[in-house]
CSV table of C-alpha atoms in Angstrom, one decimal:
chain,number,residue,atom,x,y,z
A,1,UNK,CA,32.2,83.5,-10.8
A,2,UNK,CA,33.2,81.0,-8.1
A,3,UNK,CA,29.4,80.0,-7.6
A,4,UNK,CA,28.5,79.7,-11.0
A,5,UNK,CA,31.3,77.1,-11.8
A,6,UNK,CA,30.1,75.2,-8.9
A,7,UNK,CA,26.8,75.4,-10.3
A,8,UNK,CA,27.8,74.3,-13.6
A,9,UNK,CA,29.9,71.5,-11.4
A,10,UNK,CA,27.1,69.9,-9.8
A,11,UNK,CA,25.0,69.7,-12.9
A,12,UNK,CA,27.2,67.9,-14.9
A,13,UNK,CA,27.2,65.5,-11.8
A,14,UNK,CA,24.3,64.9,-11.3
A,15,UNK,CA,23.2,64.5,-15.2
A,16,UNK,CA,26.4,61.9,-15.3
A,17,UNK,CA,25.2,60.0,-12.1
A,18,UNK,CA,21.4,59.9,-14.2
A,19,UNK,CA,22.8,58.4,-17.4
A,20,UNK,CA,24.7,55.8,-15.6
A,21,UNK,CA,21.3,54.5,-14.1
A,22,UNK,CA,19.9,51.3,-15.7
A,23,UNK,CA,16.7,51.7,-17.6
A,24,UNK,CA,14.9,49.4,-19.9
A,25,UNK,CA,11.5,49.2,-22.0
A,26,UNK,CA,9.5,45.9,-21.1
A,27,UNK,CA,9.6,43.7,-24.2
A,28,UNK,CA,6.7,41.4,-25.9
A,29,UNK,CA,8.1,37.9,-25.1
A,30,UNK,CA,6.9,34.1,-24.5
A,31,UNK,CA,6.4,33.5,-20.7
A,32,UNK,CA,6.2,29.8,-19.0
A,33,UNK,CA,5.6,29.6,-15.0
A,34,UNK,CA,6.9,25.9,-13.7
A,35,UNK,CA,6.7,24.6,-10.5
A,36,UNK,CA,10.2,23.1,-9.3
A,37,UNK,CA,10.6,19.8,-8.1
A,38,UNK,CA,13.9,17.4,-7.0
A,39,UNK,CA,13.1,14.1,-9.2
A,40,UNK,CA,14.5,10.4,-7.9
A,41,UNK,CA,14.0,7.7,-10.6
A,42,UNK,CA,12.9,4.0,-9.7
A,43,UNK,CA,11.6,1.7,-11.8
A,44,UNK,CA,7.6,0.9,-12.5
A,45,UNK,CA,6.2,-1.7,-10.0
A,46,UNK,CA,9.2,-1.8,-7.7
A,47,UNK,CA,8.6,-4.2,-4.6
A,48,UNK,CA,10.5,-5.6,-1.9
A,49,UNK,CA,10.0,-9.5,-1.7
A,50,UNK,CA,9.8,-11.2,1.8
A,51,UNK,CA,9.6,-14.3,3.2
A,52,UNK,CA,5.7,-15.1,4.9
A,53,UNK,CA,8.3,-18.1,7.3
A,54,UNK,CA,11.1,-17.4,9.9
A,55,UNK,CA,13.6,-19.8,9.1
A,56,UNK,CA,17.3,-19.6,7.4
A,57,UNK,CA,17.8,-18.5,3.7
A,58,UNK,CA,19.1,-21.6,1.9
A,59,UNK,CA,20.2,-20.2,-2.0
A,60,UNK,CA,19.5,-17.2,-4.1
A,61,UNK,CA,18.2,-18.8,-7.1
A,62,UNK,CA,19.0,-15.1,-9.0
A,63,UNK,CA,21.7,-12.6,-9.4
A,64,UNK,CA,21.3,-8.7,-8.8
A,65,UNK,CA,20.6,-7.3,-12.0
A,66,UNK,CA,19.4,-10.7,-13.3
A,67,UNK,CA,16.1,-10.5,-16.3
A,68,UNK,CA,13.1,-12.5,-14.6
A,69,UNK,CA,9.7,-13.7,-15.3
A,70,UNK,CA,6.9,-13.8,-13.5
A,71,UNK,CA,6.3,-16.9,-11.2
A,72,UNK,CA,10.5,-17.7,-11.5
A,73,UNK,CA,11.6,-19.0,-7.9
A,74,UNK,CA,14.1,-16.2,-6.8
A,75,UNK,CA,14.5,-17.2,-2.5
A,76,UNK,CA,14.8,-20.4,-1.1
A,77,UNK,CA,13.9,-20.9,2.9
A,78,UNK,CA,14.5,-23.7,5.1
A,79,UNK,CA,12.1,-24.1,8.1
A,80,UNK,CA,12.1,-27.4,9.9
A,81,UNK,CA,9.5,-26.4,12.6
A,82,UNK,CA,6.9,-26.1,9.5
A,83,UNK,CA,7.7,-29.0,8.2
A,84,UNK,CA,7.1,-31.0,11.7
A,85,UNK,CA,4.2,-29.0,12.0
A,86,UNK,CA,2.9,-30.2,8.7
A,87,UNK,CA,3.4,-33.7,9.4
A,88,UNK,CA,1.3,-33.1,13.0
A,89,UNK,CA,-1.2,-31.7,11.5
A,90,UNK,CA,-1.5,-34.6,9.0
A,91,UNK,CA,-1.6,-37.2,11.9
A,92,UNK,CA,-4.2,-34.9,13.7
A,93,UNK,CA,-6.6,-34.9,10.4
A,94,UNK,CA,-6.4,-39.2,10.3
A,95,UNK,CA,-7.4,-39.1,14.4
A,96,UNK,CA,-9.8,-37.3,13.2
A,97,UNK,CA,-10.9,-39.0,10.3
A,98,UNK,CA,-10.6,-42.2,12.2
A,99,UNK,CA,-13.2,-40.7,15.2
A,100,UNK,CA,-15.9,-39.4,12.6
A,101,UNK,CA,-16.0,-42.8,10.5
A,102,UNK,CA,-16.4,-45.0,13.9
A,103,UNK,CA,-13.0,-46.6,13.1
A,104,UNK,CA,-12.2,-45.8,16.8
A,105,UNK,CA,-15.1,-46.9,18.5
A,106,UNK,CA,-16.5,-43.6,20.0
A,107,UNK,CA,-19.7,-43.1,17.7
A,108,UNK,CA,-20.1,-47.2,17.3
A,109,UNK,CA,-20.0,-47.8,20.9
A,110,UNK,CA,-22.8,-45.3,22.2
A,111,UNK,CA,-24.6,-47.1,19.2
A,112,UNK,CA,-24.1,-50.5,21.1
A,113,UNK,CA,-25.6,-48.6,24.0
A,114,UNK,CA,-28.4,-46.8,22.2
A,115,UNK,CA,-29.8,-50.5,21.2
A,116,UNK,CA,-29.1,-51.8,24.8
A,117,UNK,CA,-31.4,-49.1,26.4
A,118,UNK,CA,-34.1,-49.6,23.1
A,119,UNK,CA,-34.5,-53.1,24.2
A,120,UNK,CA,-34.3,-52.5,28.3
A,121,UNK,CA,-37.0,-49.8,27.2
A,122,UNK,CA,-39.2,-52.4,25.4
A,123,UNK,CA,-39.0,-55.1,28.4
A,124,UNK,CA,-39.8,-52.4,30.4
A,125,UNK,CA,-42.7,-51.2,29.0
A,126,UNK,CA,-44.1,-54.5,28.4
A,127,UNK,CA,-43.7,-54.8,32.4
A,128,UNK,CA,-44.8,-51.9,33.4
A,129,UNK,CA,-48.1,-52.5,30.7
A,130,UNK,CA,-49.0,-55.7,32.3
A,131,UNK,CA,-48.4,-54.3,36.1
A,132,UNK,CA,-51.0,-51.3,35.0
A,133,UNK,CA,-53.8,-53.6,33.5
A,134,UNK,CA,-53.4,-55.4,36.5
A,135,UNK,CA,-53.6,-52.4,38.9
A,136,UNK,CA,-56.7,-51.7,36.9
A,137,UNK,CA,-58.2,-54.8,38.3
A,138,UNK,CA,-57.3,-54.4,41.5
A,139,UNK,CA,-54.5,-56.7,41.6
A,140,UNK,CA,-51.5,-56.6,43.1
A,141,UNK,CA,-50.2,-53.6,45.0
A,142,UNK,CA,-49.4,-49.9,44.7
A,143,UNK,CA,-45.6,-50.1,45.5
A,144,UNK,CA,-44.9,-52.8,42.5
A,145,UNK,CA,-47.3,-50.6,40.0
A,146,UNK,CA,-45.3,-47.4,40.9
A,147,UNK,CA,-41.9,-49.4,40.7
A,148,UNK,CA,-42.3,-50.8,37.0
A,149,UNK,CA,-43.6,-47.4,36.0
A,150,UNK,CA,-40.4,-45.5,37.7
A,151,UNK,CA,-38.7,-48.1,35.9
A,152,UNK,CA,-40.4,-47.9,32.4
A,153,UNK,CA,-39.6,-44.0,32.8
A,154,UNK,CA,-35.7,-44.2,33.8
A,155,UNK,CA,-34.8,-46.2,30.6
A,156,UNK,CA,-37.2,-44.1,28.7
A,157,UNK,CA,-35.1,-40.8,30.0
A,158,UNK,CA,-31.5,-42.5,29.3
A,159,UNK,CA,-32.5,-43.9,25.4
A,160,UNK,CA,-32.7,-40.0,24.9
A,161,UNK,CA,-29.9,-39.3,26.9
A,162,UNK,CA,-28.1,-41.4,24.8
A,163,UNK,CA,-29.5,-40.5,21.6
A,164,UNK,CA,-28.5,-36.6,22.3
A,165,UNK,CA,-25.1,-37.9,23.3
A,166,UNK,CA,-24.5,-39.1,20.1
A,167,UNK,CA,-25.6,-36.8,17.9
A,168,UNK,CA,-23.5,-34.0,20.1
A,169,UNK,CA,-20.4,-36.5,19.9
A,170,UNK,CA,-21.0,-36.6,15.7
A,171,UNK,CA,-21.2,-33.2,15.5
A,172,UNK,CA,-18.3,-32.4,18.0
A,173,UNK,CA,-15.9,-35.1,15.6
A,174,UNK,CA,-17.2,-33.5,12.5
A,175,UNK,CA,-16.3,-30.1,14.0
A,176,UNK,CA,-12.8,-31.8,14.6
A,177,UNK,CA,-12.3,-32.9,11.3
A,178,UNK,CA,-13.1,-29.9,9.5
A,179,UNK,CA,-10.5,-28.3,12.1
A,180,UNK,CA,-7.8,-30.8,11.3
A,181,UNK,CA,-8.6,-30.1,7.7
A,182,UNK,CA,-7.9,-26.6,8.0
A,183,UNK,CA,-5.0,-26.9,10.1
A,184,UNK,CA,-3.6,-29.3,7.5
A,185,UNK,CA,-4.3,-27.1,4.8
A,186,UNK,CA,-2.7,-24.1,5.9
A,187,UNK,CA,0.4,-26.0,7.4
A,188,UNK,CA,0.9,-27.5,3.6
A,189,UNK,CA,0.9,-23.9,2.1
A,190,UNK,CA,2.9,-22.6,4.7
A,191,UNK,CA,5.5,-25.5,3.7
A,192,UNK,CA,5.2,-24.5,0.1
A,193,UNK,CA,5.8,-21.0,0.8
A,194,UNK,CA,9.7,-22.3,1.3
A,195,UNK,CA,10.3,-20.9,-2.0
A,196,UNK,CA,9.5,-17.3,-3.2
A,197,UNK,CA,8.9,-16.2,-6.6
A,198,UNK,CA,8.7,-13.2,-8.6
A,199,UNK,CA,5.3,-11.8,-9.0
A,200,UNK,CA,6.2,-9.5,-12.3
A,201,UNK,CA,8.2,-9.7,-15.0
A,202,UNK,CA,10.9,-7.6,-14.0
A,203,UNK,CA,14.8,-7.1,-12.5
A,204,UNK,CA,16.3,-8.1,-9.5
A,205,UNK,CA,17.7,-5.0,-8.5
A,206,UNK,CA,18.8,-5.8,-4.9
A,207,UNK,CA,19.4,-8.7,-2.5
A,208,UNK,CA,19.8,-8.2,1.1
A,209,UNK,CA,20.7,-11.4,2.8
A,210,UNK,CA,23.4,-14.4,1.8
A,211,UNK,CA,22.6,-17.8,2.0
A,212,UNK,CA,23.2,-19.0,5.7
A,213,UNK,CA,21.7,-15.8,6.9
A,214,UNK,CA,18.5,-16.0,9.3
A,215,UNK,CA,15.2,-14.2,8.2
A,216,UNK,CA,11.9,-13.2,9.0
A,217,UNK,CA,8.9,-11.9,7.9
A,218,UNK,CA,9.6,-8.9,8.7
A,219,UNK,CA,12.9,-7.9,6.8
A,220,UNK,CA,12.7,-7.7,2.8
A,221,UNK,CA,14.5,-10.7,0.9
A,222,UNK,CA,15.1,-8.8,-2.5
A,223,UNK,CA,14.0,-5.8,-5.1
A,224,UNK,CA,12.2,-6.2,-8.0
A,225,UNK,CA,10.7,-3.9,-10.4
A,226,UNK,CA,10.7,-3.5,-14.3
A,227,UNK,CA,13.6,-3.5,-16.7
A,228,UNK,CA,12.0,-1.0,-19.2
A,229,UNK,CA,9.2,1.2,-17.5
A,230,UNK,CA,10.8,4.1,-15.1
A,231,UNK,CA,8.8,6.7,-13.0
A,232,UNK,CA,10.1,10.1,-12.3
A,233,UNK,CA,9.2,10.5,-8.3
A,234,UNK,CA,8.9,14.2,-7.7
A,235,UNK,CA,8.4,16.1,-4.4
A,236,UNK,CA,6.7,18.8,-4.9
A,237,UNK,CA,5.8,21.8,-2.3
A,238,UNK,CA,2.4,22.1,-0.6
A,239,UNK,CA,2.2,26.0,-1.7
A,240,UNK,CA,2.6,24.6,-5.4
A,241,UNK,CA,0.7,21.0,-5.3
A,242,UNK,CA,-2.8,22.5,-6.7
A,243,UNK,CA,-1.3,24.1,-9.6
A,244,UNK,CA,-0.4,20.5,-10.8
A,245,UNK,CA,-2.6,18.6,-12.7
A,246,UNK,CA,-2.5,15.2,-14.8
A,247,UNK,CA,-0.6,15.3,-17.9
A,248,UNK,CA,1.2,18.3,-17.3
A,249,UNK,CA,4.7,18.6,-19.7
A,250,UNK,CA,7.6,17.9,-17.2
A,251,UNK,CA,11.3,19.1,-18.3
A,252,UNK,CA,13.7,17.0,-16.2
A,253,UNK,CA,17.6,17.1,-16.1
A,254,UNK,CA,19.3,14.5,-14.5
A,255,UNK,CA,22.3,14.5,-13.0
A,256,UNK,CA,24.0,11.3,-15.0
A,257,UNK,CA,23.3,13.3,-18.2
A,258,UNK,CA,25.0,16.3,-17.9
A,259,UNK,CA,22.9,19.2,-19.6
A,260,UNK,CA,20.3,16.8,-21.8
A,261,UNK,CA,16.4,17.7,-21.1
A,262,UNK,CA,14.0,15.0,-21.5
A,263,UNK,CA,10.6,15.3,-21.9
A,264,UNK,CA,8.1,13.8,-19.6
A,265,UNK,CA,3.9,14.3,-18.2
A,266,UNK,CA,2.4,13.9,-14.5
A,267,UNK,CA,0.9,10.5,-14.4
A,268,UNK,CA,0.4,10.6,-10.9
A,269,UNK,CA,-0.4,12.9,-7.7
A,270,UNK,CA,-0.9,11.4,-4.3
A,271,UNK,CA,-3.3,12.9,-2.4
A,272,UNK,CA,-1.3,12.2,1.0
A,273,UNK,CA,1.4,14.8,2.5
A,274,UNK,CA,4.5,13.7,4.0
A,275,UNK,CA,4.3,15.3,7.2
A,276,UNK,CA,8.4,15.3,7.7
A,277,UNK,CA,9.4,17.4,4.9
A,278,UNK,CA,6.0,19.1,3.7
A,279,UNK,CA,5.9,17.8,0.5
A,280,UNK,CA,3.5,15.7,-2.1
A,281,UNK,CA,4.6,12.8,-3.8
A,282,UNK,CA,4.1,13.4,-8.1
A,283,UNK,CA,4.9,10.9,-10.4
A,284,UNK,CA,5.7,11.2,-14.2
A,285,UNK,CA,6.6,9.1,-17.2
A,286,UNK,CA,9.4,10.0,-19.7
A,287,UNK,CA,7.8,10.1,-23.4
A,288,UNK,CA,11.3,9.2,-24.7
A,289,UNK,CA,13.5,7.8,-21.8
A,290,UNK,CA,17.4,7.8,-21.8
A,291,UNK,CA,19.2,5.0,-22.9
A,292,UNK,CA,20.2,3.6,-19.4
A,293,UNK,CA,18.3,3.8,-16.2
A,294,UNK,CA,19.0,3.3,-13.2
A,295,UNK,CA,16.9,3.4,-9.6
A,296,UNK,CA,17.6,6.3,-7.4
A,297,UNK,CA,19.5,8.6,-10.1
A,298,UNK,CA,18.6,11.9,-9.2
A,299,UNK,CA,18.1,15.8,-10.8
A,300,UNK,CA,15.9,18.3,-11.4
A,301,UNK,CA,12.3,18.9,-12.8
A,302,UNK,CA,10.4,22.0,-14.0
A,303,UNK,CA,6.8,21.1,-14.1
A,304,UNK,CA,4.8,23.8,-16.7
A,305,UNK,CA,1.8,24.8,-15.4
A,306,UNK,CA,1.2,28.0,-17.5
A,307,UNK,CA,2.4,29.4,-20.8
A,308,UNK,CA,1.7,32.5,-22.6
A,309,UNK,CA,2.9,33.9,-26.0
A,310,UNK,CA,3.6,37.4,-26.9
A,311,UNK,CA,3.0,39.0,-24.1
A,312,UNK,CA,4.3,41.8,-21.9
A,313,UNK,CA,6.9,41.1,-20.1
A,314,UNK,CA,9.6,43.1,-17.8
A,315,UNK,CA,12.8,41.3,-15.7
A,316,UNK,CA,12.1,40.1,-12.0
A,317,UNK,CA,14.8,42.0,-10.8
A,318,UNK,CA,12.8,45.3,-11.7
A,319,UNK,CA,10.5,44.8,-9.9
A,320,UNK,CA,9.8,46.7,-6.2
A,321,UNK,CA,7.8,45.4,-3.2
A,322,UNK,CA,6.7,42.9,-5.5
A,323,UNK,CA,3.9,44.5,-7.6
A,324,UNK,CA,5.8,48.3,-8.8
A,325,UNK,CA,8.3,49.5,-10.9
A,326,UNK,CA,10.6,52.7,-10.7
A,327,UNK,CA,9.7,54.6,-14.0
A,328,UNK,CA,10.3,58.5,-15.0
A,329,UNK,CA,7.3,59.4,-12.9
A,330,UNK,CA,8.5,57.4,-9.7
A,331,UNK,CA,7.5,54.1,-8.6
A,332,UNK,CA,4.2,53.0,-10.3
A,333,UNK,CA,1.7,49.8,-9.3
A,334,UNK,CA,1.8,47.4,-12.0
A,335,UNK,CA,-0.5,44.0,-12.2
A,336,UNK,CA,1.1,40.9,-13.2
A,337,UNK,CA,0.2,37.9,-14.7
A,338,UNK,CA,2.2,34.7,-15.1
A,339,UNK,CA,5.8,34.8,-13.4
A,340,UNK,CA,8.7,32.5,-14.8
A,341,UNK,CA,12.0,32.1,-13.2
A,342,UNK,CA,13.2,35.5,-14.0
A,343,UNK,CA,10.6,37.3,-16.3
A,344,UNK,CA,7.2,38.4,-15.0
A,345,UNK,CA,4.3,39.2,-17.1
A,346,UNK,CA,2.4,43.1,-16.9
A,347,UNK,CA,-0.8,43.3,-17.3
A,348,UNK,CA,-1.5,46.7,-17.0
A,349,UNK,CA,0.1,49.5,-15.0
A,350,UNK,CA,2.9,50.8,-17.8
A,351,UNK,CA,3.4,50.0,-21.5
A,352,UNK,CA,5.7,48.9,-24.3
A,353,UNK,CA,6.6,52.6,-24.3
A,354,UNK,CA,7.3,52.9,-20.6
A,355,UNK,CA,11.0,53.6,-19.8
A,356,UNK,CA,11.6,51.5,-16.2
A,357,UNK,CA,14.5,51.7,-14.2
A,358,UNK,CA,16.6,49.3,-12.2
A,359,UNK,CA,16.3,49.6,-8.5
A,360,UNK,CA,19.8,50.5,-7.2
């Protein structure tokens, strides 16, 4: 009697303990897989402005936050060594204007000396001539034949001394000029480069240094970018980067608007990884943006890769060892298709019919 109450005991236990276990028939549902993403916005064409001088920031011509057009001085440098430089090079370029022409006597003077040695050269050759005819007859002697020859042959040799010297000297002074033209030139833009302007029409959205301040060319004056046109910067996994694809739809939530979704598509994948934090830069453009904008607000993107409509689907957490499900048989290899944040898609393995049970 004792043993068949325990009996009885043990199965109403166990048949309680079964009923309390969660079980649930897979559904026919939509499923969309997404690739996550963090998302910084910044505006379209942001650039850092700098100066191409060393010198000391004079005025900011703008304000932060200032509307701007394109070629509208924004920096103003003061560089006095440029400016002595500049006027040195102008007074280099007149030397060597003054040397080419012959207003300094270089090119006229081994002139004066090219028709010295033409005329010496012509007296003589008429000598040394007349000494020859007259060797020819036997008169006179050796030693004075040889001497107006050597003669004749020495002013030959320095005319075209002379003449190579001063067609080397022209081409040396026109090789100066073209120098002091050069250096005059680029010491007139470098002058002009005082002032920088914007090169789009844009927003200042930053300045870094107050009038007074020294700069260089190697620390950014200002920010500038556009006042309408913002791009959604996304970093987005290696493991996920070759699911994405131009054009993609792009949900984003930013943190500034609490719960809103806007709608957006990938404009841009860059091919280079960022080697610090794994990741590919992906860019996308809002097909209706907020009403206000502003660079570096941050939040959230979901980039769909993949969507599927009346399929069958089961919960993630159902799922065992990634690829089974506990059903009334035991566990049971299922295939699956497209996976969203919490819903997986079955392929084949059970059916709509196919009681599956939570794993405890």
């Amino acid at each position: 009697m004792h043993t068949l109450v325990l009996r009885i005991l043990f199965v109403t236990i166990f048949i309680s303990c079964s009923t309390k276990e969660d079980k649930i028939l897979p559904t026919v549902s939509n499923v969309t897989e997404s690739v996550y993403s963090s998302v910084t916005i910044q505006p379209d064409s942001l650039y850092q402005a700098y100066a191409s001088v060393n010198g000391i920031l004079d005025k900011n011509l703008v304000e932060e936050g200032q509307i701007i057009k394109k070629g509208v001085p924004i920096l103003q440098v003061i560089n006095s060594n440029s400016k002595l430089n500049a006027e040195n090079a102008r007074l280099s370029l007149e030397l060597a204007k003054n040397n080419y022409d012959g207003n300094a006597a270089i090119l006229s003077s081994i002139e004066e000396e090219i028709k010295a040695a033409i005329l010496k050269m012509t007296n003589d050759s008429i000598n040394y001539c007349r000494q020859k005819n007259l060797w020819s007859q036997h008169i006179g002697s050796k030693v004075e034949y040889d001497t107006k020859k050597l003669t004749y042959e020495l002013s030959t040799n320095n005319l075209s001394l002379l003449k190579n010297k001063y067609y080397r000297t022209r081409e040396e002074l026109q090789t100066q000029l073209k120098q002091a033209k050069n250096t005059y030139k680029t010491s007139v833009i470098t002058t002009k480069d005082f002032t920088i302007n914007s090169k789009i029409n844009g927003k200042i959205y930053a300045l870094y240094k107050n009038p007074g301040e020294v700069v260089n060319t190697l620390e950014p004056l200002a920010s500038l970018g556009s006042d309408s046109v913002f791009v959604i910067e996304m970093l987005v996994d290696e493991v996920d980067i070759v699911k994405i694809k131009k054009n993609q739809k792009t949900l984003i939530t930013l943190d500034a608007y609490d719960e809103e979704v806007f709608v957006a598509k990938v404009s841009k994948i860059y091919p280079k990884k960022d080697e610090r934090n794994q990741t590919f830069m992906v860019e996308a453009l809002f097909e209706k943006s907020p009403g206000v904008l502003y660079p570096g607000l941050s939040g959230e993107a979901n980039i769909i890769i993949a969507h599927i409509s009346k399929t069958l689907t089961i919960p993630k957490e159902y799922l065992v060892d990634g690829n089974k499900v506990k059903t009334e048989k035991g566990l049971t290899e299922i295939k699956i298709g497209l996976q969203s944040m919490d819903t997986v898609e079955v392929l084949s393995g059970i059916t709509s019919k196919t009681w599956i049970y939570k794993p405890q």
